[in-house]
Coordinates of N, CA and C in Angstrom, one line a residue:
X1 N -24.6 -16.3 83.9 CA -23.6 -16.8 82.9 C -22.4 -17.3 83.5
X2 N -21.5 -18.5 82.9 CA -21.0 -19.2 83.5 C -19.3 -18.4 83.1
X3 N -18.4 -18.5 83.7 CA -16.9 -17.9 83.6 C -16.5 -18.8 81.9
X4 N -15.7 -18.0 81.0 CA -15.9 -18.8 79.7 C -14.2 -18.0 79.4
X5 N -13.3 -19.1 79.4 CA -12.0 -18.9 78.9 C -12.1 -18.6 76.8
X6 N -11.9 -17.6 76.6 CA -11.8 -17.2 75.7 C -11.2 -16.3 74.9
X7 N -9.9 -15.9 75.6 CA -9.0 -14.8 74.9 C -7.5 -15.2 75.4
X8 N -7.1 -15.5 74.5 CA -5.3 -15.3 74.1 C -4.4 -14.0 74.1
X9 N -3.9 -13.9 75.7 CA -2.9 -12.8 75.0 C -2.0 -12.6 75.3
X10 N -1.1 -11.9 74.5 CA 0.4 -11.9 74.5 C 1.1 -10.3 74.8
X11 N 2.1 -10.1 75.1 CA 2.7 -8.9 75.6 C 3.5 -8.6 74.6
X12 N 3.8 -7.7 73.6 CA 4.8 -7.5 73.1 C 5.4 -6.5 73.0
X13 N 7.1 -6.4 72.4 CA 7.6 -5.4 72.5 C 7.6 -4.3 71.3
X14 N 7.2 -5.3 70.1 CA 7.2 -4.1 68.8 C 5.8 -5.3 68.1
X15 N 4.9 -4.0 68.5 CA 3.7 -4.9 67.5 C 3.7 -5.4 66.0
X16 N 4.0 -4.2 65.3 CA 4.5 -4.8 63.5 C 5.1 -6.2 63.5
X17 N 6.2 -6.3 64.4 CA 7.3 -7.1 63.9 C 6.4 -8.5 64.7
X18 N 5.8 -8.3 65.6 CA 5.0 -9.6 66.1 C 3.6 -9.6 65.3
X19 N 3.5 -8.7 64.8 CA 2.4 -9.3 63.7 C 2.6 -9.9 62.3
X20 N 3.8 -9.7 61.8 CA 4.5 -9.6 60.8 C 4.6 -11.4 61.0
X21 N 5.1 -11.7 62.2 CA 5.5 -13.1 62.5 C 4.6 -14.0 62.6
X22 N 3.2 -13.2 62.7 CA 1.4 -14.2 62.7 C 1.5 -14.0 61.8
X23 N 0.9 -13.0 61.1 CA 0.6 -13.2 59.6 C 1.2 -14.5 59.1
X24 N 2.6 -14.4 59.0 CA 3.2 -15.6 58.1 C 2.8 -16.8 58.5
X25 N 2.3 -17.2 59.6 CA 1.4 -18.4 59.8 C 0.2 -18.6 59.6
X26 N -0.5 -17.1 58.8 CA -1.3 -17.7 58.3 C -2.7 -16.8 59.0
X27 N -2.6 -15.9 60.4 CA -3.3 -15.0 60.7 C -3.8 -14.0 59.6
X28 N -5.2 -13.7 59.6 CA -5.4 -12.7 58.8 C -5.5 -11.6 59.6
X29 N -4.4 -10.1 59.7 CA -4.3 -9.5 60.4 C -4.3 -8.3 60.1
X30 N -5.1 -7.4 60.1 CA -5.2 -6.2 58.4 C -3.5 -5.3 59.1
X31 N -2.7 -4.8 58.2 CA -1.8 -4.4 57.8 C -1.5 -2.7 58.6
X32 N -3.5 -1.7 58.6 CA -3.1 -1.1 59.9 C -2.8 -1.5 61.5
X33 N -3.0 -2.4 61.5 CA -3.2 -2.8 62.7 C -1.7 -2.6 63.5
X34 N -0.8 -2.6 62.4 CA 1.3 -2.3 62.9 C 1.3 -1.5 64.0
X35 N 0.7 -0.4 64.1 CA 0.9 0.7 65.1 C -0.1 0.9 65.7
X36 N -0.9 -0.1 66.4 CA -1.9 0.0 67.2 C -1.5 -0.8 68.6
X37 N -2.2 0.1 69.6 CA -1.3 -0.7 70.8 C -2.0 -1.8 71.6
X38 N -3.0 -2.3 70.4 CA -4.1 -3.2 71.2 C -4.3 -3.8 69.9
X39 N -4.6 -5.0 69.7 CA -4.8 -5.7 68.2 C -5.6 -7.4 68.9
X40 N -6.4 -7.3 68.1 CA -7.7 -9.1 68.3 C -7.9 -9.2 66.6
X41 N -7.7 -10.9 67.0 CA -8.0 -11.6 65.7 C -8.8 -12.5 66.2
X42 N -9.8 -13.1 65.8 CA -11.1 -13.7 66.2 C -10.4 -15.4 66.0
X43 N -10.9 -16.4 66.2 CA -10.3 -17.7 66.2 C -11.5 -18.5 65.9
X44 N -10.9 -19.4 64.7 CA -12.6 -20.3 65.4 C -12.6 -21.1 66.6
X45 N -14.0 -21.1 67.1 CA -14.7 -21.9 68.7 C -14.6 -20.3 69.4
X46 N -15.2 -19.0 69.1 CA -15.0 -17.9 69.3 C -13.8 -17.5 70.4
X47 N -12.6 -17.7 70.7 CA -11.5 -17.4 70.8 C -11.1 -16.5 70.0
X48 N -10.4 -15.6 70.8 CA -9.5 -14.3 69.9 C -8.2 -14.7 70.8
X49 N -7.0 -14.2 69.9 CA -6.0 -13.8 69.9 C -5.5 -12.0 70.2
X50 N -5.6 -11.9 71.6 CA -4.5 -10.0 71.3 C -3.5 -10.3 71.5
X51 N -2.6 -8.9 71.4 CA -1.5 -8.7 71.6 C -1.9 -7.1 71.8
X52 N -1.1 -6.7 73.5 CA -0.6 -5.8 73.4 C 0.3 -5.0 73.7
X53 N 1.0 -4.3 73.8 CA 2.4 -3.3 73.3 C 2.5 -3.4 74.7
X54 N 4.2 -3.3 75.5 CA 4.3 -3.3 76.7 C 3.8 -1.9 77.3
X55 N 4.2 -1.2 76.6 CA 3.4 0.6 76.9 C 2.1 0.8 76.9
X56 N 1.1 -0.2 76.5 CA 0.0 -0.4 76.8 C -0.5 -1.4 78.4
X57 N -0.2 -2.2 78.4 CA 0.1 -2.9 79.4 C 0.7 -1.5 81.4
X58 N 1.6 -1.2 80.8 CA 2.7 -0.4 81.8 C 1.1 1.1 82.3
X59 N 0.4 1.1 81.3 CA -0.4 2.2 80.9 C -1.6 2.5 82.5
X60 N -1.5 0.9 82.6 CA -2.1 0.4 83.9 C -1.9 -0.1 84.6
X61 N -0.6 -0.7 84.6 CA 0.1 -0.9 85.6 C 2.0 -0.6 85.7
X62 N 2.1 0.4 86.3 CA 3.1 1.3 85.9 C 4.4 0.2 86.6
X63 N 3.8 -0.6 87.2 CA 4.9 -1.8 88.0 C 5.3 -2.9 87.0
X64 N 4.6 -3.2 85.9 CA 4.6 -4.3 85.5 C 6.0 -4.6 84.7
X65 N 6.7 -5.5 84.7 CA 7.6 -6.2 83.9 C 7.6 -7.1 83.3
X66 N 8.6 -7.4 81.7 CA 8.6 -8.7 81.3 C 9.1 -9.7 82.2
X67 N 8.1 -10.6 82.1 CA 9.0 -12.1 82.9 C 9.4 -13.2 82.3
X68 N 9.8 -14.0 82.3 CA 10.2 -15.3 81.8 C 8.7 -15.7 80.9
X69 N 9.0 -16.4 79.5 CA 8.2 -16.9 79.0 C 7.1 -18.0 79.4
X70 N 6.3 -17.7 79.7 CA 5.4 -18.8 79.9 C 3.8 -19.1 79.2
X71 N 4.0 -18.5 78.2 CA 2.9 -18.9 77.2 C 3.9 -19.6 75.8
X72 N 2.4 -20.5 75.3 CA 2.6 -21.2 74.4 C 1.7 -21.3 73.3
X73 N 2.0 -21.3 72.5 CA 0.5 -21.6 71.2 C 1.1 -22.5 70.2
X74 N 0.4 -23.3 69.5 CA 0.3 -24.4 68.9 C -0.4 -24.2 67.5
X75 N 0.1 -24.4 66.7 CA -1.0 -24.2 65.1 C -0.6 -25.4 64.6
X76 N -1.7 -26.3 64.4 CA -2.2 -27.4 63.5 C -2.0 -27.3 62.0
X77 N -0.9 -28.2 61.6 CA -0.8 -28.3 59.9 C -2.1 -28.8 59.7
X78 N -1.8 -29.3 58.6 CA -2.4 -30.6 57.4 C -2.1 -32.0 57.5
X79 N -0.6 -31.5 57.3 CA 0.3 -32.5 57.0 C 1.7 -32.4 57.2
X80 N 2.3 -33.7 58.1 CA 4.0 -33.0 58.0 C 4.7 -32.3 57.1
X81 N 4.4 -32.3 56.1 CA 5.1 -31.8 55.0 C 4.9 -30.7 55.1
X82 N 3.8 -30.0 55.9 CA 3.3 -29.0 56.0 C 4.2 -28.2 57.2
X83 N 4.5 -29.2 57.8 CA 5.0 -28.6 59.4 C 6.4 -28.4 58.9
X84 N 6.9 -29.2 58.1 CA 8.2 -29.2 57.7 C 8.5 -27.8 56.7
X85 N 7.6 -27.4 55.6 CA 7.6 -26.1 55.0 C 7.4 -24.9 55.9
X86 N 6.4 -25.3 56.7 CA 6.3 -23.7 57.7 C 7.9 -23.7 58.2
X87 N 8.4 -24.8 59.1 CA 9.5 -24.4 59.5 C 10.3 -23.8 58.8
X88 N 10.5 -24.4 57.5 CA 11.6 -23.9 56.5 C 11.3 -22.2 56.1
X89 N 10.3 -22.5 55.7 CA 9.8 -20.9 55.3 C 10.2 -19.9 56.4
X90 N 9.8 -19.9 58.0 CA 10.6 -19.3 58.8 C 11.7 -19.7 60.3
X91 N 12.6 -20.2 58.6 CA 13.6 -20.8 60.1 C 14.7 -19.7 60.9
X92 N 13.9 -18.6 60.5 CA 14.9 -17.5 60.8 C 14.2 -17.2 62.6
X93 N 12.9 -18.0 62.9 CA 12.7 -17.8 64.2 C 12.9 -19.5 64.7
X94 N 13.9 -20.3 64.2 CA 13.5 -21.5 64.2 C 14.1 -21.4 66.0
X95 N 13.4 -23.1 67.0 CA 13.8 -23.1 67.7 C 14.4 -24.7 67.9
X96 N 13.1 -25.4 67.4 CA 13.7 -27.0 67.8 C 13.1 -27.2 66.0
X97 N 13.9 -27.9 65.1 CA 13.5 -28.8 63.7 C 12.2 -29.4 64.1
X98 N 12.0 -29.9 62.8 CA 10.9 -30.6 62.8 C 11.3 -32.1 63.4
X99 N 10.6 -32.8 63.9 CA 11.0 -34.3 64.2 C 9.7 -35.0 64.3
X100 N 9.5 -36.3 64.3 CA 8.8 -37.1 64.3 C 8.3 -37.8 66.1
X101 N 7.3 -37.1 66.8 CA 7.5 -37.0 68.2 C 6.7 -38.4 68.6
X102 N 7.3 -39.1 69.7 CA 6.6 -40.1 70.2 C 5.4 -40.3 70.3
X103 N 4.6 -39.3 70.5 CA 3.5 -39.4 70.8 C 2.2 -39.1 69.5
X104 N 3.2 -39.5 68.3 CA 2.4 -39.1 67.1 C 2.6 -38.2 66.1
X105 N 3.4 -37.2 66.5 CA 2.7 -36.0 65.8 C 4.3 -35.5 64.6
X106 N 4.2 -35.0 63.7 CA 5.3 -34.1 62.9 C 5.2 -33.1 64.0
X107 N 6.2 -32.7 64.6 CA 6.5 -31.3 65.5 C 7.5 -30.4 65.2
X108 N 7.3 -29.5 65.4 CA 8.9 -28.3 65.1 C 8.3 -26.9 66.0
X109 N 9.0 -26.5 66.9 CA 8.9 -25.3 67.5 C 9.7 -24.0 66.9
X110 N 8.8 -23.0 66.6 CA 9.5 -21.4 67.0 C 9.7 -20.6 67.5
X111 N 10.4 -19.3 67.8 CA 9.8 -18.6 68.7 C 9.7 -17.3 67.9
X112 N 8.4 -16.7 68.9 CA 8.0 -15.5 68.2 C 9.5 -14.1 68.7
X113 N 9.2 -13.1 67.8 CA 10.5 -11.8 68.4 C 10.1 -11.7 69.9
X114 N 9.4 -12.1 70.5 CA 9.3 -11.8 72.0 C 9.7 -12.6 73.1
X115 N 10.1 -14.1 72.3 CA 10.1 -15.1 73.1 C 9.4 -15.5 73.2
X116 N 7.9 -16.1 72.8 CA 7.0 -17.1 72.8 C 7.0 -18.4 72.4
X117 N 7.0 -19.3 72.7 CA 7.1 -20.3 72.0 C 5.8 -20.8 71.0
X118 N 6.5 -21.2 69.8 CA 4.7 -21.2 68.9 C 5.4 -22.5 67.9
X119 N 4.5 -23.5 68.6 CA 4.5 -24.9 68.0 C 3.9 -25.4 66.8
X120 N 4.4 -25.6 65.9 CA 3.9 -26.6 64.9 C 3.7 -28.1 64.9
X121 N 2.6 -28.4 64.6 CA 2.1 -30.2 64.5 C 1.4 -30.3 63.9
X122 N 2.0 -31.8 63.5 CA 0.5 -32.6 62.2 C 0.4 -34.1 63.0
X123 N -0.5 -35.0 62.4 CA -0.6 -36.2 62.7 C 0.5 -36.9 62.0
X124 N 1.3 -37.6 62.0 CA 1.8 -39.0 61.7 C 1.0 -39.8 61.0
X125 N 0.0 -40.1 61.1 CA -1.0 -41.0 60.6 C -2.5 -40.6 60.7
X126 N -2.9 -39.5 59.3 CA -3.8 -38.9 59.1 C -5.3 -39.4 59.5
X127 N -5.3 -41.1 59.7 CA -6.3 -41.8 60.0 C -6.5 -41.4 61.5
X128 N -5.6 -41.4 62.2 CA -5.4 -41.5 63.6 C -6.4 -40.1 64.1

């Protein structure tokens, strides 16, 4: 069997409050999952999404520290209008507005409570 990239994952510091922040994009994420120190949501192209608690992480490696952000995730509107309401809906993690980016796309960045960056985009021209 061949090496097969297929899991997303993130480090966080309070799991609720970073699941609290998928959900509202639209993750279906069941509601015990708040206080679990390990959490997967399946993706379609079989990709999952975890997240787990730094005290889960630390659990096995008792050296390990937060570092500088270097993950990113991206969720595909519909439609600008679409990228433009998600933002609005939570501009309380807003990072960059929505704008109309050179290369095509309705764009607007947020960040998750942990510092992630989690991008919104649509097409400009739905034909495209």
């Amino acid at each position: 069997m061949a090496i097969q990239f297929n899991v997303i994952g993130l480090v966080v510091s309070d799991m609720g409050r970073s699941l609290a922040f998928y959900r509202r994009l639209g993750l279906d994420i069941p509601a015990e999952a708040d206080g679990a120190p390990h959490v997967e949501v399946p993706l379609p192209g079989g990709f999952r999404l975890c997240w787990d608690t730094e005290e889960t992480i630390k659990s096995f490696d008792p050296d390990w520290t937060p570092g500088p952000g270097r993950t990113g995730l991206a969720f595909q509107c519909d439609t600008p209008a679409e990228v433009d309401q998600t933002y609005a809906d939570m501009s309380e993690h807003g990072h960059l507005k929505p704008w109309d980016a050179f290369w095509g796309q309705r764009y607007a960045v947020l960040t998750d409570p942990d510092g992630i960056s989690v991008d919104l985009y649509a097409p400009l021209d739905p034909t495209a």
